[in-house]
Short mmCIF file of C-alpha atoms and ligand atoms in Angstrom, two decimals:
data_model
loop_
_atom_site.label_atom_id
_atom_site.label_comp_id
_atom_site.label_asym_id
_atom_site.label_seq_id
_atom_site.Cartn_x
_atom_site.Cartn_y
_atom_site.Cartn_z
CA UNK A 1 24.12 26.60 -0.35
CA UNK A 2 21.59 26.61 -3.22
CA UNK A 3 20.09 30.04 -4.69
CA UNK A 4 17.05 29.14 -3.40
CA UNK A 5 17.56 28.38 0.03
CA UNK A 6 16.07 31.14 1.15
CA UNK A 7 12.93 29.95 -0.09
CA UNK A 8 13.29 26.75 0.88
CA UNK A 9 14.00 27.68 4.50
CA UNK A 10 10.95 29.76 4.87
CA UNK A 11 8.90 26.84 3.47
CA UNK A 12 10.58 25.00 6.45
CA UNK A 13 9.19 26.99 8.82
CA UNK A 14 6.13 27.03 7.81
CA UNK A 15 6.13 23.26 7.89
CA UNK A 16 7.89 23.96 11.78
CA UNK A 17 5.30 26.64 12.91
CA UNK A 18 2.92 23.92 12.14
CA UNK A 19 3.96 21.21 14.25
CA UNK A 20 4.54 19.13 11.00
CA UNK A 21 8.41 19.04 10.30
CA UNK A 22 9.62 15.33 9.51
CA UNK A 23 13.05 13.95 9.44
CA UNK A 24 14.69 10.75 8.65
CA UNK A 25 16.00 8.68 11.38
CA UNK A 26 17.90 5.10 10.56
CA UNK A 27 16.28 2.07 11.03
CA UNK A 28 17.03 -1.37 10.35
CA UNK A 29 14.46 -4.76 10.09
CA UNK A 30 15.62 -7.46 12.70
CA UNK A 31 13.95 -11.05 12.24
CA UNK A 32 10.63 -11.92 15.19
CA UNK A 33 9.04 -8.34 14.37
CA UNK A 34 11.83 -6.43 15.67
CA UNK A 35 13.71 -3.35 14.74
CA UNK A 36 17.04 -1.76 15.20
CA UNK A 37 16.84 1.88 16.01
CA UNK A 38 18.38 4.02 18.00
CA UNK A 39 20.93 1.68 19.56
CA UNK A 40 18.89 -0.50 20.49
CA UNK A 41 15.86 -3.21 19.51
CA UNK A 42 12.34 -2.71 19.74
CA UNK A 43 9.32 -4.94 18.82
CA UNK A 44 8.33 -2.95 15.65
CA UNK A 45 4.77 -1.79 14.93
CA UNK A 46 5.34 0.28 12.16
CA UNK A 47 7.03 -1.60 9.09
CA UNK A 48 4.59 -2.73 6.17
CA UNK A 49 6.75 -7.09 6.05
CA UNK A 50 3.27 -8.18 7.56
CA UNK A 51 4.87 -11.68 6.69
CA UNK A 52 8.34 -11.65 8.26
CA UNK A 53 9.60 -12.05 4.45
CA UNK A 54 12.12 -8.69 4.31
CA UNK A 55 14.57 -11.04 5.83
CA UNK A 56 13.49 -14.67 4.71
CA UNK A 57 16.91 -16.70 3.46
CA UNK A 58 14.81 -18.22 0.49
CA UNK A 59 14.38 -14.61 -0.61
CA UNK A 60 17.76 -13.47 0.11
CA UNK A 61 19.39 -16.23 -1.35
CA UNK A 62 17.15 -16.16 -4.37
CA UNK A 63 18.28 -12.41 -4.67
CA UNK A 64 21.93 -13.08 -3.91
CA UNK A 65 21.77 -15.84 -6.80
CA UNK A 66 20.11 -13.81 -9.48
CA UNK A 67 22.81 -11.07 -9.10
CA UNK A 68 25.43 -13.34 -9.45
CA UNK A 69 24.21 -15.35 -12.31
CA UNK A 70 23.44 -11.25 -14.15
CA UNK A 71 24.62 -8.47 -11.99
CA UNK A 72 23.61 -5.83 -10.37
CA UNK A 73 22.14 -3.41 -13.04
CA UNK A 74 19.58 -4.46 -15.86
CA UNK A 75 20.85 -1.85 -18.24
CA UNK A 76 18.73 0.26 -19.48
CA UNK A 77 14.83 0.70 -19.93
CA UNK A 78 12.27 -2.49 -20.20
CA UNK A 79 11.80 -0.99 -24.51
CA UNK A 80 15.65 -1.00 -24.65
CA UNK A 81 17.33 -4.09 -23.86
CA UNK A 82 16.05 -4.32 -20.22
CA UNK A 83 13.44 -7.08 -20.82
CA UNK A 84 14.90 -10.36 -19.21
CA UNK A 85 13.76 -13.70 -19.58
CA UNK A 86 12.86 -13.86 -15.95
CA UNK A 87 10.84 -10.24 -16.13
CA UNK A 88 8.43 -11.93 -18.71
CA UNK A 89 8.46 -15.38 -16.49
CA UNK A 90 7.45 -13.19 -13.68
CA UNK A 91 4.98 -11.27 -14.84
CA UNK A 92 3.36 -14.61 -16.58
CA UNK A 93 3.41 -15.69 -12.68
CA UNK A 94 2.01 -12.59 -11.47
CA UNK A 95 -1.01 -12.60 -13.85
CA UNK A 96 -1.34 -16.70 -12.96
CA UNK A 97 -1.55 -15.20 -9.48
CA UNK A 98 -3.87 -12.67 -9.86
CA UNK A 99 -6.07 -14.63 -12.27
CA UNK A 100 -5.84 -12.22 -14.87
CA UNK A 101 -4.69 -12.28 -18.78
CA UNK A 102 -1.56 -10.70 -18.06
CA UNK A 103 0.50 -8.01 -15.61
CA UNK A 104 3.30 -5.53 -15.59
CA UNK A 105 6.28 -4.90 -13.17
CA UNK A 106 6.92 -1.65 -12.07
CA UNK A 107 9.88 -0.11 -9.88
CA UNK A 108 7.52 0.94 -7.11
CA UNK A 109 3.72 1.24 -6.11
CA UNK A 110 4.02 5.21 -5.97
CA UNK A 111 5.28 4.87 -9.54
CA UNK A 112 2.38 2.31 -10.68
CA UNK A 113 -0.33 4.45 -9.86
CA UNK A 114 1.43 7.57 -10.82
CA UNK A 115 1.92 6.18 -14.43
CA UNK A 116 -0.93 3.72 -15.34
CA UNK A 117 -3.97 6.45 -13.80
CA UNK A 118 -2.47 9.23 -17.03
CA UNK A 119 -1.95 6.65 -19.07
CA UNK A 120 -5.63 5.20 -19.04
CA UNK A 121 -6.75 8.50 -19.24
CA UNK A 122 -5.47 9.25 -21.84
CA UNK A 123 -7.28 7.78 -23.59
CA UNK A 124 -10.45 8.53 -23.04
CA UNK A 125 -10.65 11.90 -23.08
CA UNK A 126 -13.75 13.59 -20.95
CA UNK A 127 -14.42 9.86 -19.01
CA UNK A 128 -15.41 10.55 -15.15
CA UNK A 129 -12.99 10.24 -12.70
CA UNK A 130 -14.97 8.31 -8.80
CA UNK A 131 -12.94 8.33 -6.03
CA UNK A 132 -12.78 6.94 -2.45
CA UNK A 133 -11.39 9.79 -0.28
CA UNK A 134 -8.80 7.89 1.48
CA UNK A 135 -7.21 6.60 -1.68
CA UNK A 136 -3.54 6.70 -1.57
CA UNK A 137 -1.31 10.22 -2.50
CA UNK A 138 0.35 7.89 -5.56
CA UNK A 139 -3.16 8.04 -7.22
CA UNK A 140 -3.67 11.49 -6.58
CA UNK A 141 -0.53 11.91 -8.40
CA UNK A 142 -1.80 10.08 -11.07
CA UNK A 143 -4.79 12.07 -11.19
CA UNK A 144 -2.54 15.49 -10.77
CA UNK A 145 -0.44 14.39 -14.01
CA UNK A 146 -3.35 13.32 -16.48
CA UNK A 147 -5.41 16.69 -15.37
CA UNK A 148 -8.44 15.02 -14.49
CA UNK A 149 -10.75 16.22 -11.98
CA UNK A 150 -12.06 13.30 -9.57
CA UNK A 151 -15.95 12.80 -7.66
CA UNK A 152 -14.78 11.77 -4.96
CA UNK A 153 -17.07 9.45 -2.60
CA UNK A 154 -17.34 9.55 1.19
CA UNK A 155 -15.13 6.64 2.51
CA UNK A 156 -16.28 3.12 1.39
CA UNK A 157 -19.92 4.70 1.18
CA UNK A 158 -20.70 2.80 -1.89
CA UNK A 159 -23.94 4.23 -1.82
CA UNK A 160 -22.55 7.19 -2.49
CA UNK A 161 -20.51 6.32 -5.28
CA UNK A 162 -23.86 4.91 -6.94
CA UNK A 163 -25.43 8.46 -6.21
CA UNK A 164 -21.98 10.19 -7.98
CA UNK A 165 -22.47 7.25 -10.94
CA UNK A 166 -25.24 8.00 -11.47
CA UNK A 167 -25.47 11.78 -11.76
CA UNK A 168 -22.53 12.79 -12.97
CA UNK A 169 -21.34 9.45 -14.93
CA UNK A 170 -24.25 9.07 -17.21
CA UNK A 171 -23.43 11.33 -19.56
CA UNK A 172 -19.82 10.71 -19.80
CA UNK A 173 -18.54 8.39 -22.26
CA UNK A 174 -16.07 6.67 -19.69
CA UNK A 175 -16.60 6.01 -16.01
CA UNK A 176 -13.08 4.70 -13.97
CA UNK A 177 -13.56 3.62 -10.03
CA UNK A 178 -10.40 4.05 -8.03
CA UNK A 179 -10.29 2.78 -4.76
CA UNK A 180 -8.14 0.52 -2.45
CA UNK A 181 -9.30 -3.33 -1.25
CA UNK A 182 -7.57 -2.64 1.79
CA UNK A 183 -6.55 0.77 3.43
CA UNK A 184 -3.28 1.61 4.52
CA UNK A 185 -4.33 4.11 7.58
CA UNK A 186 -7.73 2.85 8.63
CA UNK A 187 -7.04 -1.13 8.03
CA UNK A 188 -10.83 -1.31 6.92
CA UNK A 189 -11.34 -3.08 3.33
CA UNK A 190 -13.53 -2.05 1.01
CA UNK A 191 -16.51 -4.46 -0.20
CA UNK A 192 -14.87 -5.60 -3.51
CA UNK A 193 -18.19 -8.17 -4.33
CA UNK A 194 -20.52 -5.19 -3.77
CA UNK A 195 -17.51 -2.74 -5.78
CA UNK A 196 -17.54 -5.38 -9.15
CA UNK A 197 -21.03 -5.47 -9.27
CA UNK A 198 -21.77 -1.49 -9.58
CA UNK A 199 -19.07 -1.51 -11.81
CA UNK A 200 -20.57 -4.06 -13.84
CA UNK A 201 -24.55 -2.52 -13.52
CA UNK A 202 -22.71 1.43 -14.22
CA UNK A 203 -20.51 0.06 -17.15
CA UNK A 204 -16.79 1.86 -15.35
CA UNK A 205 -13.79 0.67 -15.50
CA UNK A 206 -12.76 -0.67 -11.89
CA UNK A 207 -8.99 0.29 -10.43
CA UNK A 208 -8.27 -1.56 -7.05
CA UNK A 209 -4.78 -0.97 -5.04
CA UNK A 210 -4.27 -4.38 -3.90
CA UNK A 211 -0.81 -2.44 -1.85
CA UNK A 212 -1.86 -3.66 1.69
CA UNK A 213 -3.83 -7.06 0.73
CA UNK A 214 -1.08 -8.82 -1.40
CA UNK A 215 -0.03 -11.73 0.29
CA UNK A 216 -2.05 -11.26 3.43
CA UNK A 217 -5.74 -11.43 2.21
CA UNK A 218 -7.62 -13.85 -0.16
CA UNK A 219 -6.99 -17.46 -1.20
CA UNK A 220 -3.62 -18.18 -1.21
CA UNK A 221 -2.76 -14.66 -0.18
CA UNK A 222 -3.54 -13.51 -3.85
CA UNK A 223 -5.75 -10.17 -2.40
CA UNK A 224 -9.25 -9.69 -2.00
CA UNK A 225 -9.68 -9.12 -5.88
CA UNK A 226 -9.46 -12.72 -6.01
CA UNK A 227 -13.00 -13.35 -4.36
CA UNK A 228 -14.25 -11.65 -7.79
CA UNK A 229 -12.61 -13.22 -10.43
CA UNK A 230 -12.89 -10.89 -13.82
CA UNK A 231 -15.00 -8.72 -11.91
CA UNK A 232 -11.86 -5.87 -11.78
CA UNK A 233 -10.37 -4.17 -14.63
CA UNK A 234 -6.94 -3.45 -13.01
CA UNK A 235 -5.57 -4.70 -10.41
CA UNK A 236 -2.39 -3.09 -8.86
CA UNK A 237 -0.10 -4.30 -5.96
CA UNK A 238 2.91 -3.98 -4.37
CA UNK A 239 6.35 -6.71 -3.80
CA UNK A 240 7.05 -3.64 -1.46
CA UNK A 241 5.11 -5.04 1.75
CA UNK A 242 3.52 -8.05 2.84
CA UNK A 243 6.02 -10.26 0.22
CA UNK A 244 9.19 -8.28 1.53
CA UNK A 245 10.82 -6.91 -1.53
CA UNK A 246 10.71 -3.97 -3.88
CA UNK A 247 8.88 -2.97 -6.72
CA UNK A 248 4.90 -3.39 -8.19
CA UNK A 249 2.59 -4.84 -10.66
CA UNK A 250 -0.32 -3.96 -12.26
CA UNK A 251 -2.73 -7.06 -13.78
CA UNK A 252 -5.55 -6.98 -16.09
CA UNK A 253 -6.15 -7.50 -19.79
CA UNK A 254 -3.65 -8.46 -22.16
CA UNK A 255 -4.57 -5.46 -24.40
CA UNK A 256 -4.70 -3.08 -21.80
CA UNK A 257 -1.09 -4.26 -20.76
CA UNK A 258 0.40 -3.98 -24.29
CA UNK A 259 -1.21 -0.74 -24.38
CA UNK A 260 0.02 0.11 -21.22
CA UNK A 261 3.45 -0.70 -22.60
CA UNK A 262 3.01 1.65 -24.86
CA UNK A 263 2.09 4.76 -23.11
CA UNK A 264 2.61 4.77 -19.39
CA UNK A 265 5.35 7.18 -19.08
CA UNK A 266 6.81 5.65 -15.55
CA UNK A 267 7.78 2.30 -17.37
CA UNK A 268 9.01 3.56 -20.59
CA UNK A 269 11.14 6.56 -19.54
CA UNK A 270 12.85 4.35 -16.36
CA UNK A 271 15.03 1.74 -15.83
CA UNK A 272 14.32 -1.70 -15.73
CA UNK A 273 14.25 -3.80 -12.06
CA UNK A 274 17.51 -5.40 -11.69
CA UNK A 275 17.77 -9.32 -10.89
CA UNK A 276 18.03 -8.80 -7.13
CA UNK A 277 14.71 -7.40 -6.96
CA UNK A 278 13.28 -9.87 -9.85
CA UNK A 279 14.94 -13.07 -7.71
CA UNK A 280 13.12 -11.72 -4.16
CA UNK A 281 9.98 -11.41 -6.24
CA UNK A 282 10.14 -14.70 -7.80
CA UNK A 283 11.27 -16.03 -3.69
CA UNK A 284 8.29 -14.62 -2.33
CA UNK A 285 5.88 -16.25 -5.03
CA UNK A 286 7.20 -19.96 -4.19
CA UNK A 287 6.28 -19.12 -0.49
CA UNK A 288 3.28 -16.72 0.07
CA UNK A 289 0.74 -19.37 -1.98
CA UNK A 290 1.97 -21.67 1.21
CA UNK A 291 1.28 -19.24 4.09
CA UNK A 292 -2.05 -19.72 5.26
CA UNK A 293 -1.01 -20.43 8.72
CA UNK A 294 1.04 -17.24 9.25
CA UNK A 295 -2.08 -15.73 7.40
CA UNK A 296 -4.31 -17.19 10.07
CA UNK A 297 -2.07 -15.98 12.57
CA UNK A 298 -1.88 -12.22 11.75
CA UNK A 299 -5.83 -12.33 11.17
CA UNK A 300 -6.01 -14.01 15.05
CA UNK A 301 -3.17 -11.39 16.51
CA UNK A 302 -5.48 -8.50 14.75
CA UNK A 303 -8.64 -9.90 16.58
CA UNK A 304 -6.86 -10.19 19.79
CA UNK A 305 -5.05 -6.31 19.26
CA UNK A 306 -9.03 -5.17 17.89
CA UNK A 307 -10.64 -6.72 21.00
CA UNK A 308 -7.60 -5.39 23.49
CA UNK A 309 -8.02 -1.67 22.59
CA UNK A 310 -11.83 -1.80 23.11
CA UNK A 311 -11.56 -3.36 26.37
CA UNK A 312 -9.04 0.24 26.98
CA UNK A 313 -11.81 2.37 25.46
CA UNK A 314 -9.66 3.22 22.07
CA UNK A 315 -11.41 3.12 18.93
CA UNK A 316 -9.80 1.17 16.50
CA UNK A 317 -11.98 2.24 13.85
CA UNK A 318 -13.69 -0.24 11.14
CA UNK A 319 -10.09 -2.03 11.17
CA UNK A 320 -10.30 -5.82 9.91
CA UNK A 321 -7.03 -6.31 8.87
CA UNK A 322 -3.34 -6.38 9.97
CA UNK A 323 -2.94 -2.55 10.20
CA UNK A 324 -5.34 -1.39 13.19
CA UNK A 325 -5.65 2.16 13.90
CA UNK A 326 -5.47 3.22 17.81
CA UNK A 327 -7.45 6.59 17.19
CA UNK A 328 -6.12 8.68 19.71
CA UNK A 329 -7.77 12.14 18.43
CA UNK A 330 -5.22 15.25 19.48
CA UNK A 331 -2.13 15.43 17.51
CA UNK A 332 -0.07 16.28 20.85
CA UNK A 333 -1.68 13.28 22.48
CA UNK A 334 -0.97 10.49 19.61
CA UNK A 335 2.60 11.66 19.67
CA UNK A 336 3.23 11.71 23.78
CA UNK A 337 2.00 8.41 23.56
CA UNK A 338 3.76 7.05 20.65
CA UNK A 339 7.15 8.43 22.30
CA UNK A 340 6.42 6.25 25.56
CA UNK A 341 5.77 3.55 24.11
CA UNK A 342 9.11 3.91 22.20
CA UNK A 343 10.94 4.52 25.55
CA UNK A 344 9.49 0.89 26.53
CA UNK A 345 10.84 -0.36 23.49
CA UNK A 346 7.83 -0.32 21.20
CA UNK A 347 7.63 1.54 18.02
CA UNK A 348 4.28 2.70 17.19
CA UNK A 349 4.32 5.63 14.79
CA UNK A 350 2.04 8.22 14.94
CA UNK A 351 0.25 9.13 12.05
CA UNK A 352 -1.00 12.76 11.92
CA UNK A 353 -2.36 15.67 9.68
CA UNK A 354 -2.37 15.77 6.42
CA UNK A 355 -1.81 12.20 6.63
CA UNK A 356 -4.58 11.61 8.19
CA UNK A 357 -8.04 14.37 9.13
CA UNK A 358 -7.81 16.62 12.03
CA UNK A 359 -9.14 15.23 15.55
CA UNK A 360 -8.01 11.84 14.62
CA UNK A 361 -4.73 11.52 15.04
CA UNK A 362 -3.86 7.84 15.57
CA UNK A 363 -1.09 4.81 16.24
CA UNK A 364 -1.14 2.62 13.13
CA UNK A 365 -0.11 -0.36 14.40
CA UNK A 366 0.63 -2.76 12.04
CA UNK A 367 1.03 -6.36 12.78
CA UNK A 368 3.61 -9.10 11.30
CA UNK A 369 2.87 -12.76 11.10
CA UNK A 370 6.56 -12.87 13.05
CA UNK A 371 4.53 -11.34 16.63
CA UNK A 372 3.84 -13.09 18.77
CA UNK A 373 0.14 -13.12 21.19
CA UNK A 374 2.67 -11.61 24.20
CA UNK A 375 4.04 -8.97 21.58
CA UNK A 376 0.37 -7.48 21.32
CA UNK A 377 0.09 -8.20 25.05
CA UNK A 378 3.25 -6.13 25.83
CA UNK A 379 1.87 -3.43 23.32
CA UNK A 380 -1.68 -3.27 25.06
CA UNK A 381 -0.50 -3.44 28.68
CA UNK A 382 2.21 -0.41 28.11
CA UNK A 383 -0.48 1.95 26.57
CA UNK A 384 -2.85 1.11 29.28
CA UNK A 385 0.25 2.51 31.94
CA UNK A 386 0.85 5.18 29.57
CA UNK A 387 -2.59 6.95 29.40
C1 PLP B 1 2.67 1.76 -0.16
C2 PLP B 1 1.54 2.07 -1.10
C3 PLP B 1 1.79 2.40 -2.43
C4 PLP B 1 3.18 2.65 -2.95
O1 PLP B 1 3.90 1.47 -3.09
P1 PLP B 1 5.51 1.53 -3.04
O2 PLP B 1 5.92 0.25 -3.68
O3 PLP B 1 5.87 1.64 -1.61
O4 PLP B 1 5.91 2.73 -3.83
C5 PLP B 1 0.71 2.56 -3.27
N1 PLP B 1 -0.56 2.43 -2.82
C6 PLP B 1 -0.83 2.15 -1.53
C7 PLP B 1 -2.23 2.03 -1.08
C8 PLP B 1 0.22 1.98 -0.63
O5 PLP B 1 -0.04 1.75 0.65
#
């Protein structure tokens, strides 16, 4: 018992009354796009290891080698004495990969965004805050913590975001752009040529989460901020999904990484990524330059998924990615049919308010470079006996 229980339990409730309670249930990544859950396996729709690499040996070997060579823990904070040899090699590796002067390891995406956005900030006091609406809740957290208030634009409607530039940036001396090159709900990606260039003509600062593209879009997996070389400011991304790991980077000028060093509260104040994480990392960069054909692969099982739910009459949204959204619309509806398909051995979460607006409660279905065409097959036919 805690003395606050009490409130805690009516917050419950509330959460209950709404249809909205969550729990945890165990789950464990098998290799060929499966997962264990439940007792039993089932071809997995719903994990972010787009490239099979959660349970690559290369990476787990790599992982189970660094710990061995210097243990489990790194000891204390990056300022301290957690800076290792291989966390500078790394991040040299990371900024090679993202073209860009330099980059930063972090222990997680959500921690990234939530420390860099205050950081910047902070810096320029009064600068104007343009945001896509479907940005992720890590930047909002970011935002929350530095006490800026954001324009927010109408969902890749770049026009817009000219219109908000241009009215209420002029006058400020800083404009910052944070939006997402691909997004994790809707699978759509936002036009990251078209994005540089207002940045460039309105003089802001441009912040792309790279979370959902790294390793699965771009040349040589690198994102889609590689198609405009120079033309973003920061660049952040995740070891957390498509390259199978933990952890996050940020990339961008070497001054604004030193700075960054120097002020972002969520690397100073926490402890350094231990060598298990550092040797997946460094596992997954040997491989994911050399994975166009799994790349090619996932883009052809997305096609084939995109053109499947049509042909059923589901909208699947502006998807163009590995994540496609089966936009079911009633909350009740998205979850009757993500529960069949789970009793025929198919787990397709479904995503629902506040994750996602009212009426358009969905399946996120997010495809792995380890399905197979008769996985999606399997997956289409069951919700077509299901509705
Ligand atoms: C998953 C995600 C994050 C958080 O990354 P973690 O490493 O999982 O903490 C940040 N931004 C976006 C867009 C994401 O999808």
């Amino acid at each position: 018992m805690s003395r606050l229980d009490s409130f805690f339990t009516a917050a419950l409730d509330r959460i209950d009354r709404a249809g909205q309670r969550r729990t945890l249930r165990p789950a464990a990544l098998e290799g060929g796009g499966r997962i264990h859950r439940g007792g039993r396996v089932m071809v997995d729709f719903s994990s972010n290891d787009y490239l099979g690499l959660a349970r690559h040996p290369l990476l787990i070997a790599r992982a189970r080698d660094w710990t061995e060579a210097h243990g489990t823990g790194s000891g204390a904070s990056r300022l301290v004495t957690g800076t290792s040899e291989d966390h500078l090699a790394l991040e040299a590796r990371i900024a090679r990969f993202k073209h860009a002067e330099a980059a930063l390891i972090f222990a997680s995406g959500w921690q990234a965004n939530a420390a860099v956005i205050p950081a910047l900030l902070a810096t320029v006091p009064g600068a104007a805050v343009f945001t896509d609406r479907l940005i992720h809740a890590s930047m909002h957290a970011g935002l929350a913590i530095s006490g800026t208030r954001q324009h927010r634009f109408r969902h890749n409607d770049l026009d817009h975001l000219e219109e908000l530039l241009a009215g209420k940036g002029a006058q400020a001396p800083a404009r910052l752009i944070l939006t997402e090159s691909v997004f994790s709900m809707d699978g759509d990606r936002a036009d990251i040529a078209r994005l540089a260039d207002i940045a460039e003509r309105h003089q802001a600062f441009l912040f792309v989460d790279e979370a959902h593209a790294t390793g699965v879009l771009g040349p040589s997996g690198a994102g889609l901020s590689a198609l405009v070389p120079g033309g973003i400011d920061l660049i952040m991304g995740t070891f957390s999904k498509a390259l199978g790991g933990f952890g996050a980077y940020v990339a961008g000028s070497r001054v604004m990484i030193d700075y960054l060093v120097n002020a972002a509260s969520g690397f100073i104040f926490t402890t350094a990524p231990p060598p298990a994480v550092l040797g997946a990392i460094d596992a997954a960069l040997d491989l994911v330059p050399g994975m166009d054909a799994e790349r090619a692969h996932l883009a052809a099982l997305g096609e084939h998924l995109r053109g499947g739910l049509a042909t059923l009459g589901i909208d699947h949204g502006a998807s163009s990615t590995q994540i496609v959204p089966a936009v079911i619309g009633p909350e009740a509806a998205a979850l009757d049919l993500s529960r069949k398909l789970e009793e025929q051995g198919l787990l397709a979460s479904a995503i629902r308010p506040p994750t996602v607006p009212p009426g358009t409660s969905r399946l996120r279905l997010a495809l792995r470079a380890t399905h197979s065409r008769a996985d999606v097959d399997s997956l289409l036919n069951t919700i077509e006996a299901c509705r």
